mmCIF file of C-alpha atoms in Angstrom:
data_model
loop_
_atom_site.group_PDB
_atom_site.id
_atom_site.type_symbol
_atom_site.label_atom_id
_atom_site.label_comp_id
_atom_site.label_asym_id
_atom_site.label_seq_id
_atom_site.Cartn_x
_atom_site.Cartn_y
_atom_site.Cartn_z
ATOM 1 C CA MET A 1 -20.264 92.203 158.045
ATOM 2 C CA SER A 2 -17.764 91.591 160.820
ATOM 3 C CA ASP A 3 -16.683 88.124 161.892
ATOM 4 C CA ALA A 4 -18.791 86.310 164.587
ATOM 5 C CA VAL A 5 -17.268 85.840 168.086
ATOM 6 C CA PHE A 6 -18.379 83.192 170.515
ATOM 7 C CA LEU A 7 -17.393 83.978 174.226
ATOM 8 C CA PHE A 8 -16.863 81.047 176.425
ATOM 9 C CA ARG A 9 -15.006 79.897 179.588
ATOM 10 C CA PRO A 10 -15.545 82.998 181.693
ATOM 11 C CA SER A 11 -12.487 83.798 183.884
ATOM 12 C CA SER A 12 -14.583 86.207 185.864
ATOM 13 C CA ASP A 13 -16.534 83.307 187.498
ATOM 14 C CA LYS A 14 -13.439 82.475 189.576
ATOM 15 C CA ALA A 15 -12.249 85.971 190.171
ATOM 16 C CA LEU A 16 -12.318 88.118 193.329
ATOM 17 C CA LEU A 17 -14.948 90.876 193.041
ATOM 18 C CA SER A 18 -14.780 94.053 194.992
ATOM 19 C CA GLY A 19 -15.504 97.789 194.608
ATOM 20 C CA GLY A 20 -18.670 99.853 194.470
ATOM 21 C CA SER A 21 -21.454 99.597 197.000
ATOM 22 C CA TRP A 22 -23.418 96.473 196.568
ATOM 23 C CA ILE A 23 -25.962 95.126 199.003
ATOM 24 C CA ALA A 24 -24.332 92.262 201.024
ATOM 25 C CA ASP A 25 -27.537 90.153 201.536
ATOM 26 C CA GLY A 26 -27.329 86.779 200.101
ATOM 27 C CA ASP A 27 -30.319 87.148 197.734
ATOM 28 C CA VAL A 28 -28.719 90.151 196.040
ATOM 29 C CA ALA A 29 -25.058 89.764 196.859
ATOM 30 C CA LEU A 30 -22.290 90.678 194.305
ATOM 31 C CA ARG A 31 -21.249 87.075 194.055
ATOM 32 C CA ASN A 32 -24.527 86.174 192.350
ATOM 33 C CA VAL A 33 -23.123 87.590 189.054
ATOM 34 C CA GLN A 34 -20.665 84.712 188.938
ATOM 35 C CA ASN A 35 -23.050 81.881 188.067
ATOM 36 C CA ASP A 36 -25.559 81.174 185.331
ATOM 37 C CA ARG A 37 -28.631 81.295 187.589
ATOM 38 C CA TYR A 38 -29.956 84.485 185.928
ATOM 39 C CA SER A 39 -32.904 84.879 188.474
ATOM 40 C CA SER A 40 -30.156 85.766 191.159
ATOM 41 C CA VAL A 41 -28.955 89.295 191.028
ATOM 42 C CA ALA A 42 -26.462 91.742 192.480
ATOM 43 C CA ARG A 43 -28.066 95.074 193.564
ATOM 44 C CA SER A 44 -26.173 98.405 194.054
ATOM 45 C CA ALA A 45 -27.131 100.453 197.035
ATOM 46 C CA THR A 46 -27.621 103.573 194.791
ATOM 47 C CA LEU A 47 -27.462 104.783 191.372
ATOM 48 C CA LEU A 48 -24.095 106.676 191.912
ATOM 49 C CA ALA A 49 -21.383 105.657 189.435
ATOM 50 C CA ALA A 50 -19.048 105.002 192.266
ATOM 51 C CA ASP A 51 -21.444 102.585 193.773
ATOM 52 C CA ALA A 52 -22.158 100.645 190.528
ATOM 53 C CA LEU A 53 -18.680 99.536 189.450
ATOM 54 C CA ILE A 54 -17.092 96.108 189.907
ATOM 55 C CA ARG A 55 -13.385 95.438 190.293
ATOM 56 C CA VAL A 56 -12.429 92.066 189.060
ATOM 57 C CA ASP A 57 -9.177 90.381 190.094
ATOM 58 C CA MET A 58 -8.583 87.385 187.917
ATOM 59 C CA ARG A 59 -5.788 86.116 190.300
ATOM 60 C CA ARG A 60 -3.529 85.872 187.363
ATOM 61 C CA ALA A 61 -3.150 87.461 183.863
ATOM 62 C CA VAL A 62 -5.825 85.898 181.487
ATOM 63 C CA ALA A 63 -6.782 86.573 177.915
ATOM 64 C CA VAL A 64 -10.249 88.063 177.525
ATOM 65 C CA ARG A 65 -11.802 88.442 174.078
ATOM 66 C CA GLY A 66 -15.055 90.300 175.185
ATOM 67 C CA PHE A 67 -17.707 90.693 177.826
ATOM 68 C CA ALA A 68 -21.473 90.350 178.344
ATOM 69 C CA LEU A 69 -23.386 91.979 181.327
ATOM 70 C CA ALA A 70 -27.046 91.084 181.887
ATOM 71 C CA LEU A 71 -28.916 93.916 183.590
ATOM 72 C CA PRO A 72 -32.512 92.985 184.281
ATOM 73 C CA ASN A 73 -33.697 96.404 185.280
ATOM 74 C CA ALA A 74 -31.506 98.577 183.080
ATOM 75 C CA THR A 75 -33.095 101.498 181.088
ATOM 76 C CA THR A 76 -32.403 102.276 177.426
ATOM 77 C CA THR A 77 -30.020 104.916 178.554
ATOM 78 C CA CYS A 78 -27.761 102.538 180.554
ATOM 79 C CA ARG A 79 -24.088 102.589 179.549
ATOM 80 C CA VAL A 80 -21.182 100.241 180.402
ATOM 81 C CA ARG A 81 -17.405 100.604 180.187
ATOM 82 C CA VAL A 82 -14.770 98.025 180.661
ATOM 83 C CA SER A 83 -11.025 98.467 181.205
ATOM 84 C CA ALA A 84 -8.029 96.357 181.944
ATOM 85 C CA TYR A 85 -5.002 96.970 184.360
ATOM 86 C CA ALA A 86 -1.638 95.470 185.059
ATOM 87 C CA ASP A 87 -1.767 96.528 188.720
ATOM 88 C CA GLY A 88 -4.363 96.294 191.428
ATOM 89 C CA ASP A 89 -4.330 100.184 192.009
ATOM 90 C CA TYR A 90 -6.468 100.506 188.810
ATOM 91 C CA SER A 91 -4.552 103.624 188.001
ATOM 92 C CA ALA A 92 -3.158 103.188 184.436
ATOM 93 C CA PRO A 93 -5.479 101.158 182.028
ATOM 94 C CA LEU A 94 -3.789 98.879 179.511
ATOM 95 C CA PHE A 95 -7.096 98.777 177.538
ATOM 96 C CA LEU A 96 -10.272 100.955 177.752
ATOM 97 C CA THR A 97 -13.562 100.564 175.825
ATOM 98 C CA GLU A 98 -15.712 103.540 175.043
ATOM 99 C CA TRP A 99 -19.041 103.914 176.953
ATOM 100 C CA LEU A 100 -21.290 101.305 175.344
ATOM 101 C CA ASP A 101 -25.121 101.287 175.348
ATOM 102 C CA GLY A 102 -27.665 98.594 174.553
ATOM 103 C CA GLY A 103 -28.094 99.793 171.008
ATOM 104 C CA GLU A 104 -31.751 100.907 171.392
ATOM 105 C CA ALA A 105 -33.320 104.187 171.801
ATOM 106 C CA GLY A 106 -36.896 105.123 173.114
ATOM 107 C CA ASP A 107 -38.443 104.781 176.674
ATOM 108 C CA THR A 108 -38.583 100.972 176.782
ATOM 109 C CA TRP A 109 -36.759 98.004 175.238
ATOM 110 C CA ARG A 110 -38.190 96.259 172.301
ATOM 111 C CA ASP A 111 -38.248 92.984 174.191
ATOM 112 C CA ASP A 112 -39.595 93.625 177.716
ATOM 113 C CA GLU A 113 -39.542 89.886 178.671
ATOM 114 C CA ARG A 114 -35.716 89.466 178.464
ATOM 115 C CA ALA A 115 -32.966 91.169 180.437
ATOM 116 C CA PRO A 116 -31.091 93.818 178.478
ATOM 117 C CA ILE A 117 -27.504 92.609 177.803
ATOM 118 C CA LEU A 118 -24.668 95.032 177.126
ATOM 119 C CA SER A 119 -21.828 93.279 175.436
ATOM 120 C CA ALA A 120 -18.885 93.856 173.220
ATOM 121 C CA ALA A 121 -16.154 91.636 171.377
ATOM 122 C CA PHE A 122 -12.693 93.167 171.469
ATOM 123 C CA ASP A 123 -10.780 93.312 168.132
ATOM 124 C CA GLN A 124 -8.065 91.174 169.708
ATOM 125 C CA PRO A 125 -7.745 89.285 173.036
ATOM 126 C CA VAL A 126 -6.628 91.448 175.904
ATOM 127 C CA THR A 127 -4.428 89.938 178.577
ATOM 128 C CA ALA A 128 -4.551 91.406 182.119
ATOM 129 C CA ARG A 129 -5.145 90.323 185.646
ATOM 130 C CA TYR A 130 -7.201 93.306 186.862
ATOM 131 C CA TRP A 131 -10.426 94.487 185.212
ATOM 132 C CA LEU A 132 -12.916 97.191 185.872
ATOM 133 C CA VAL A 133 -16.547 97.256 184.991
ATOM 134 C CA GLU A 134 -18.371 100.532 185.197
ATOM 135 C CA ILE A 135 -22.177 100.839 184.975
ATOM 136 C CA ASP A 136 -23.922 104.213 184.379
ATOM 137 C CA ASP A 137 -27.794 104.311 184.507
ATOM 138 C CA PRO A 138 -28.579 107.543 186.522
ATOM 139 C CA LEU A 139 -32.260 107.688 185.379
ATOM 140 C CA ASN A 140 -33.104 104.147 186.450
ATOM 141 C CA PRO A 141 -36.594 104.680 188.236
ATOM 142 C CA ALA A 142 -35.854 101.525 190.480
ATOM 143 C CA GLY A 143 -33.195 103.592 192.359
ATOM 144 C CA SER A 144 -30.603 100.828 192.073
ATOM 145 C CA ILE A 145 -28.807 98.728 189.398
ATOM 146 C CA GLU A 146 -29.264 95.057 189.114
ATOM 147 C CA VAL A 147 -26.759 92.634 187.522
ATOM 148 C CA SER A 148 -27.715 89.054 186.896
ATOM 149 C CA ARG A 149 -24.508 87.940 184.886
ATOM 150 C CA LEU A 150 -20.938 89.141 184.493
ATOM 151 C CA PHE A 151 -19.195 87.381 181.639
ATOM 152 C CA LEU A 152 -15.588 88.333 180.989
ATOM 153 C CA ALA A 153 -14.381 85.353 178.819
ATOM 154 C CA GLU A 154 -12.148 83.872 176.150
ATOM 155 C CA GLY A 155 -13.520 83.879 172.599
ATOM 156 C CA LEU A 156 -13.610 81.891 169.343
ATOM 157 C CA SER A 157 -13.714 83.849 166.108
ATOM 158 C CA PRO A 158 -12.861 81.598 163.084
ATOM 159 C CA SER A 159 -10.749 83.148 160.363
ATOM 160 C CA PHE A 160 -13.570 82.514 157.852
ATOM 161 C CA ASN A 161 -16.922 83.865 158.931
ATOM 162 C CA TYR A 162 -19.965 81.577 158.894
ATOM 163 C CA SER A 163 -21.656 80.983 155.620
ATOM 164 C CA TYR A 164 -24.790 82.622 154.332
ATOM 165 C CA GLY A 165 -27.827 80.728 155.408
ATOM 166 C CA ALA A 166 -27.414 80.954 159.143
ATOM 167 C CA THR A 167 -30.875 80.898 160.853
ATOM 168 C CA LEU A 168 -32.464 82.486 163.930
ATOM 169 C CA SER A 169 -35.782 80.932 165.218
ATOM 170 C CA PHE A 170 -37.895 80.576 168.336
ATOM 171 C CA ARG A 171 -38.664 77.154 170.028
ATOM 172 C CA ASN A 172 -42.296 76.968 171.028
ATOM 173 C CA ASN A 173 -42.247 77.034 174.803
ATOM 174 C CA THR A 174 -46.031 77.690 175.232
ATOM 175 C CA LEU A 175 -48.169 75.421 177.455
ATOM 176 C CA SER A 176 -51.305 74.306 175.759
ATOM 177 C CA SER A 177 -54.454 72.439 176.712
ATOM 178 C CA SER A 178 -57.904 71.654 175.459
ATOM 179 C CA THR A 179 -61.115 71.806 177.348
ATOM 180 C CA LEU A 180 -63.840 69.206 177.288
ATOM 181 C CA SER A 181 -65.836 71.492 175.060
ATOM 182 C CA GLY A 182 -62.958 71.835 172.569
ATOM 183 C CA LYS A 183 -61.614 75.217 173.548
ATOM 184 C CA SER A 184 -57.919 75.627 173.301
ATOM 185 C CA VAL A 185 -56.115 77.405 176.240
ATOM 186 C CA GLN A 186 -52.597 78.619 176.237
ATOM 187 C CA TRP A 187 -50.191 79.700 178.985
ATOM 188 C CA ARG A 188 -47.428 82.020 177.626
ATOM 189 C CA ARG A 189 -43.833 81.280 178.378
ATOM 190 C CA ILE A 190 -40.779 82.918 177.017
ATOM 191 C CA SER A 191 -39.767 80.962 173.743
ATOM 192 C CA PRO A 192 -36.008 80.538 173.620
ATOM 193 C CA ARG A 193 -34.166 81.642 170.519
ATOM 194 C CA GLN A 194 -32.293 79.142 168.436
ATOM 195 C CA TRP A 195 -29.401 79.951 166.093
ATOM 196 C CA GLN A 196 -27.735 77.718 163.511
ATOM 197 C CA CYS A 197 -24.547 78.317 161.516
ATOM 198 C CA ALA A 198 -21.971 76.620 159.375
ATOM 199 C CA PHE A 199 -18.333 77.401 158.723
ATOM 200 C CA GLU A 200 -16.721 76.278 155.492
ATOM 201 C CA TYR A 201 -13.056 75.719 154.341
ATOM 202 C CA LEU A 202 -11.331 76.513 157.527
ATOM 203 C CA PRO A 203 -7.582 75.643 157.563
ATOM 204 C CA ASP A 204 -7.191 72.180 159.287
ATOM 205 C CA PRO A 205 -4.796 73.465 161.922
ATOM 206 C CA GLU A 206 -7.583 76.003 162.950
ATOM 207 C CA ALA A 207 -10.406 73.500 162.686
ATOM 208 C CA PHE A 208 -8.668 70.840 164.840
ATOM 209 C CA GLY A 209 -7.071 73.388 167.043
ATOM 210 C CA SER A 210 -9.098 76.338 168.397
ATOM 211 C CA VAL A 211 -12.413 75.186 166.898
ATOM 212 C CA TYR A 212 -12.081 71.703 168.222
ATOM 213 C CA ASP A 213 -11.039 72.983 171.792
ATOM 214 C CA PHE A 214 -14.023 75.380 171.819
ATOM 215 C CA LEU A 215 -16.569 72.621 170.940
ATOM 216 C CA ARG A 216 -14.957 70.074 173.258
ATOM 217 C CA TYR A 217 -15.096 72.617 176.286
ATOM 218 C CA VAL A 218 -18.725 73.908 175.814
ATOM 219 C CA GLY A 219 -20.186 70.525 175.059
ATOM 220 C CA PHE A 220 -23.832 70.376 175.230
ATOM 221 C CA ASP A 221 -24.088 71.814 178.818
ATOM 222 C CA ARG A 222 -21.788 74.804 179.303
ATOM 223 C CA GLU A 223 -22.662 78.512 178.684
ATOM 224 C CA VAL A 224 -21.653 80.347 175.585
ATOM 225 C CA PHE A 225 -22.497 83.910 174.666
ATOM 226 C CA ILE A 226 -22.995 84.436 170.888
ATOM 227 C CA ILE A 227 -22.137 87.594 169.018
ATOM 228 C CA PRO A 228 -22.954 86.822 165.330
ATOM 229 C CA GLU A 229 -22.097 90.282 164.075
ATOM 230 C CA PRO A 230 -19.993 92.536 166.491
ATOM 231 C CA GLY A 231 -20.636 95.625 164.317
ATOM 232 C CA ASP A 232 -24.398 95.390 164.501
ATOM 233 C CA ARG A 233 -25.171 97.241 167.769
ATOM 234 C CA THR A 234 -28.648 98.284 166.590
ATOM 235 C CA ASN A 235 -29.928 94.698 166.734
ATOM 236 C CA ALA A 236 -27.609 93.565 169.517
ATOM 237 C CA GLN A 237 -30.639 92.688 171.815
ATOM 238 C CA ALA A 238 -32.101 90.581 169.087
ATOM 239 C CA ARG A 239 -28.905 88.734 167.954
ATOM 240 C CA ARG A 240 -26.709 88.339 171.060
ATOM 241 C CA PHE A 241 -27.621 86.049 173.912
ATOM 242 C CA PHE A 242 -26.481 83.410 176.323
ATOM 243 C CA ALA A 243 -26.906 79.883 174.977
ATOM 244 C CA THR A 244 -26.040 76.200 175.090
ATOM 245 C CA VAL A 245 -24.971 74.157 172.135
ATOM 246 C CA THR A 246 -27.776 71.767 171.122
ATOM 247 C CA GLN A 247 -26.547 70.570 167.725
ATOM 248 C CA LEU A 248 -23.096 69.735 166.442
ATOM 249 C CA ASP A 249 -22.349 68.739 162.885
ATOM 250 C CA ALA A 250 -19.655 66.442 162.121
ATOM 251 C CA PHE A 251 -16.264 67.795 161.029
ATOM 252 C CA SER A 252 -15.909 67.297 157.334
ATOM 253 C CA GLN A 253 -12.689 67.577 155.377
ATOM 254 C CA ALA A 254 -13.935 69.455 152.281
ATOM 255 C CA VAL A 255 -10.773 69.572 150.402
ATOM 256 C CA VAL A 256 -7.015 68.961 151.033
ATOM 257 C CA GLY A 257 -6.155 71.006 154.175
ATOM 258 C CA ARG A 258 -9.583 72.490 154.688
ATOM 259 C CA SER A 259 -12.556 71.434 156.910
ATOM 260 C CA ASN A 260 -16.110 72.383 157.401
ATOM 261 C CA PHE A 261 -18.110 72.343 160.729
ATOM 262 C CA GLY A 262 -21.430 73.725 161.926
ATOM 263 C CA PHE A 263 -23.401 73.924 165.188
ATOM 264 C CA GLY A 264 -26.672 75.207 166.646
ATOM 265 C CA VAL A 265 -27.441 76.814 170.022
ATOM 266 C CA GLU A 266 -30.489 77.426 172.129
ATOM 267 C CA GLU A 267 -30.832 80.395 174.245
ATOM 268 C CA ARG A 268 -30.525 80.395 178.017
ATOM 269 C CA VAL A 269 -33.221 82.994 178.853
ATOM 270 C CA ALA A 270 -32.230 85.721 181.242
ATOM 271 C CA ALA A 271 -35.566 87.352 182.212
ATOM 272 C CA ALA A 272 -36.146 91.004 182.673
ATOM 273 C CA ALA A 273 -36.936 92.332 186.141
ATOM 274 C CA VAL A 274 -40.575 92.067 187.244
ATOM 275 C CA VAL A 275 -41.892 95.611 187.202
ATOM 276 C CA GLU A 276 -45.066 94.973 189.258
ATOM 277 C CA ASP A 277 -45.138 92.146 191.880
ATOM 278 C CA ALA A 278 -48.163 89.892 191.934
ATOM 279 C CA VAL A 279 -49.722 87.230 194.012
ATOM 280 C CA VAL A 280 -51.188 84.294 192.215
ATOM 281 C CA VAL A 281 -53.962 82.662 194.113
ATOM 282 C CA PRO A 282 -54.974 79.142 192.728
ATOM 283 C CA THR A 283 -58.638 78.531 191.943
ATOM 284 C CA VAL A 284 -61.196 76.101 193.442
ATOM 285 C CA THR A 285 -59.001 74.000 195.774
ATOM 286 C CA PHE A 286 -56.981 75.251 198.707
ATOM 287 C CA GLN A 287 -54.588 72.816 200.323
ATOM 288 C CA PHE A 288 -53.580 73.537 203.882
ATOM 289 C CA ALA A 289 -50.219 71.946 204.470
ATOM 290 C CA ALA A 290 -50.137 72.573 208.245
ATOM 291 C CA PHE A 291 -53.749 72.431 209.335
ATOM 292 C CA ALA A 292 -55.324 73.033 212.714
ATOM 293 C CA PRO A 293 -55.037 70.260 215.249
ATOM 294 C CA ALA A 294 -58.872 69.712 215.274
ATOM 295 C CA VAL A 295 -58.839 68.886 211.487
ATOM 296 C CA VAL A 296 -57.260 65.816 209.810
ATOM 297 C CA ALA A 297 -53.854 66.805 208.573
ATOM 298 C CA GLY A 298 -53.599 67.273 204.872
ATOM 299 C CA SER A 299 -57.247 67.692 204.173
ATOM 300 C CA ALA A 300 -58.379 69.629 201.178
ATOM 301 C CA ILE A 301 -61.192 72.207 201.262
ATOM 302 C CA ASP A 302 -62.998 72.936 198.053
ATOM 303 C CA VAL A 303 -64.513 76.452 197.838
ATOM 304 C CA PRO A 304 -66.593 76.729 194.688
ATOM 305 C CA ALA A 305 -67.425 80.165 193.335
ATOM 306 C CA CYS A 306 -66.733 82.530 196.190
ATOM 307 C CA ILE A 307 -65.368 85.830 197.045
ATOM 308 C CA PHE A 308 -62.897 86.358 199.929
ATOM 309 C CA THR A 309 -63.003 89.817 201.435
ATOM 310 C CA PHE A 310 -59.783 90.604 203.574
ATOM 311 C CA ALA A 311 -60.692 93.473 205.782
ATOM 312 C CA ALA A 312 -56.999 94.355 206.631
ATOM 313 C CA PHE A 313 -54.608 92.865 204.011
ATOM 314 C CA ALA A 314 -50.911 93.654 204.383
ATOM 315 C CA PRO A 315 -49.696 95.793 201.614
ATOM 316 C CA ASP A 316 -46.037 94.420 201.753
ATOM 317 C CA VAL A 317 -47.086 90.817 201.076
ATOM 318 C CA VAL A 318 -44.427 90.533 198.348
ATOM 319 C CA THR A 319 -41.674 91.360 200.720
ATOM 320 C CA GLY A 320 -42.207 88.125 202.768
ATOM 321 C CA THR A 321 -43.927 89.772 205.673
ATOM 322 C CA ALA A 322 -46.467 87.531 207.381
ATOM 323 C CA ILE A 323 -50.064 88.438 206.915
ATOM 324 C CA ASP A 324 -52.416 88.488 209.863
ATOM 325 C CA VAL A 325 -56.120 88.690 209.191
ATOM 326 C CA PRO A 326 -57.645 89.929 212.417
ATOM 327 C CA ALA A 327 -60.931 88.799 213.830
ATOM 328 C CA THR A 328 -63.448 89.522 211.183
ATOM 329 C CA THR A 329 -66.112 88.080 208.951
ATOM 330 C CA PHE A 330 -65.736 86.182 205.767
ATOM 331 C CA GLN A 331 -68.663 86.326 203.473
ATOM 332 C CA PHE A 332 -69.117 83.778 200.835
ATOM 333 C CA VAL A 333 -71.343 85.929 198.722
ATOM 334 C CA THR A 334 -72.373 83.423 196.015
ATOM 335 C CA TYR A 335 -71.881 80.010 197.643
ATOM 336 C CA LEU A 336 -74.300 77.831 195.603
ATOM 337 C CA PRO A 337 -77.234 79.072 193.473
ATOM 338 C CA VAL A 338 -79.513 76.513 195.031
ATOM 339 C CA LEU A 339 -79.094 77.870 198.512
ATOM 340 C CA GLY A 340 -80.747 81.183 198.052
ATOM 341 C CA ASN A 341 -80.682 84.599 196.329
ATOM 342 C CA PRO A 342 -77.858 84.468 197.357
ATOM 343 C CA THR A 343 -77.298 82.941 200.817
ATOM 344 C CA GLU A 344 -74.586 84.388 202.938
ATOM 345 C CA ILE A 345 -72.525 82.283 205.314
ATOM 346 C CA ASP A 346 -70.953 84.366 208.044
ATOM 347 C CA VAL A 347 -67.881 83.076 209.929
ATOM 348 C CA PRO A 348 -67.754 85.364 212.923
ATOM 349 C CA ALA A 349 -64.762 86.250 215.217
ATOM 350 C CA VAL A 350 -62.310 83.705 213.797
ATOM 351 C CA GLU A 351 -58.755 84.829 213.452
ATOM 352 C CA PHE A 352 -56.840 83.442 210.502
ATOM 353 C CA THR A 353 -53.034 83.948 210.853
ATOM 354 C CA PHE A 354 -51.007 83.086 207.639
ATOM 355 C CA THR A 355 -47.599 82.775 209.104
ATOM 356 C CA ASP A 356 -45.474 82.062 206.100
ATOM 357 C CA PHE A 357 -47.295 83.950 203.276
ATOM 358 C CA ALA A 358 -44.364 85.094 201.179
ATOM 359 C CA ALA A 359 -43.441 85.880 197.598
ATOM 360 C CA ASP A 360 -42.686 82.155 197.221
ATOM 361 C CA ILE A 361 -46.036 80.852 198.276
ATOM 362 C CA VAL A 362 -46.313 78.964 194.947
ATOM 363 C CA THR A 363 -43.645 76.639 196.279
ATOM 364 C CA GLY A 364 -45.897 75.335 198.892
ATOM 365 C CA ALA A 365 -45.334 77.540 201.985
ATOM 366 C CA ALA A 366 -47.263 76.207 205.071
ATOM 367 C CA ILE A 367 -50.376 78.076 206.216
ATOM 368 C CA ASP A 368 -51.315 77.499 209.841
ATOM 369 C CA VAL A 369 -54.993 78.021 210.854
ATOM 370 C CA PRO A 370 -55.931 78.204 214.546
ATOM 371 C CA SER A 371 -58.129 75.589 216.231
ATOM 372 C CA CYS A 372 -61.471 75.638 214.510
ATOM 373 C CA ASP A 373 -63.817 73.043 213.021
ATOM 374 C CA PHE A 374 -65.028 73.229 209.436
ATOM 375 C CA ALA A 375 -67.743 70.638 208.705
ATOM 376 C CA LEU A 376 -68.174 70.699 204.939
ATOM 377 C CA ALA A 377 -68.389 66.984 204.562
ATOM 378 C CA LEU A 378 -72.110 66.740 203.956
ATOM 379 C CA TYR A 379 -73.045 69.420 201.580
ATOM 380 C CA PRO A 380 -76.512 68.788 200.297
ATOM 381 C CA PRO A 381 -77.342 68.581 196.613
ATOM 382 C CA GLN A 382 -80.837 69.707 197.404
ATOM 383 C CA PRO A 383 -80.807 71.769 200.551
ATOM 384 C CA MET A 384 -83.791 72.339 202.768
ATOM 385 C CA GLY A 385 -84.515 75.609 204.441
ATOM 386 C CA ALA A 386 -81.845 78.184 204.664
ATOM 387 C CA PHE A 387 -78.866 75.775 204.673
ATOM 388 C CA GLY A 388 -80.390 72.346 204.248
ATOM 389 C CA SER A 389 -80.528 69.443 206.616
ATOM 390 C CA GLY A 390 -77.205 67.900 205.453
ATOM 391 C CA PHE A 391 -74.984 71.001 206.054
ATOM 392 C CA SER A 392 -73.384 71.977 209.398
ATOM 393 C CA ALA A 393 -70.995 74.649 210.308
ATOM 394 C CA GLY A 394 -69.546 74.632 213.618
ATOM 395 C CA PHE A 395 -66.604 76.490 215.281
ATOM 396 C CA SER A 396 -64.725 75.675 218.417
#
């Protein structure tokens, strides 16, 4: 069992990044790897090795104990190599790792919800100004490589390893609700991992030196990458992850000149790339944020049990392109059982233009509906004839 390493204070966050061929657009720009918003990624233009490398200028020589690279769309054959240089021409490496993979074989990762993280802890800190990160994933079906986090950082590795009894668990992050009939309904969310450990009989100069500095810096808010056992690459995806300290035991002086301490962390989840885009349409109630002038602003329309047939639906909706539904007929096929067997309500020649229907519709993108009048205010509980005396539907 090799000694645990905890990476923290990433110097790469303030470094100058260059090299490769990375798409310059803000949503997928290279600078996105320098923050802990794992949903933002950098995307290479191609899968060529020359396009998927990152040159890192730390601005000054810094000590680096290891690295972590989150790759949301990586395959199990993806490999990474990291090297350090004294000069900016990147010609003579001071330090060079071997090509490192994610530790898993097969066609897919064991955990398809989390982004694969390729990482390593160096035997000793390496001090250099210039660093090179190379990514090799030539069989990636996406045609490009995505990086959501680059973490070249200092590290803490206590002289005595953590004691037996360290725990790895999951915090329940599932949303649950109960219906009136008593049925339990759950909505799955990724449950973050939690890890706890304790270190015993560390020399006081170390406990109140490097250990104290590590705990003071990371606090309960800053990012740390845990590598409980650097030699275990087979289970690297299960045991290594980005985290935040959530529990800190008091320093205790066990014997003369020796101290104990312990802490617990909770995972900061870096999600895997979405393989298939989907559009989620809420049920029952549609809220039109920017309604037609002829209708009271902010009105809600309740559409019970109906089917919308879009005659010409834009296939590239997830790219953010506006959707124009041309003049066509919307048929409410099963409007209410009491209206007929079933009654069909035709809305002829009305063009609906969804001007801002994009991938982020769930955030409340506005939907503009041209001038028309929906009169659904008097919907009869007991209709007469085909539609009932209390129902009217007019269009202007």
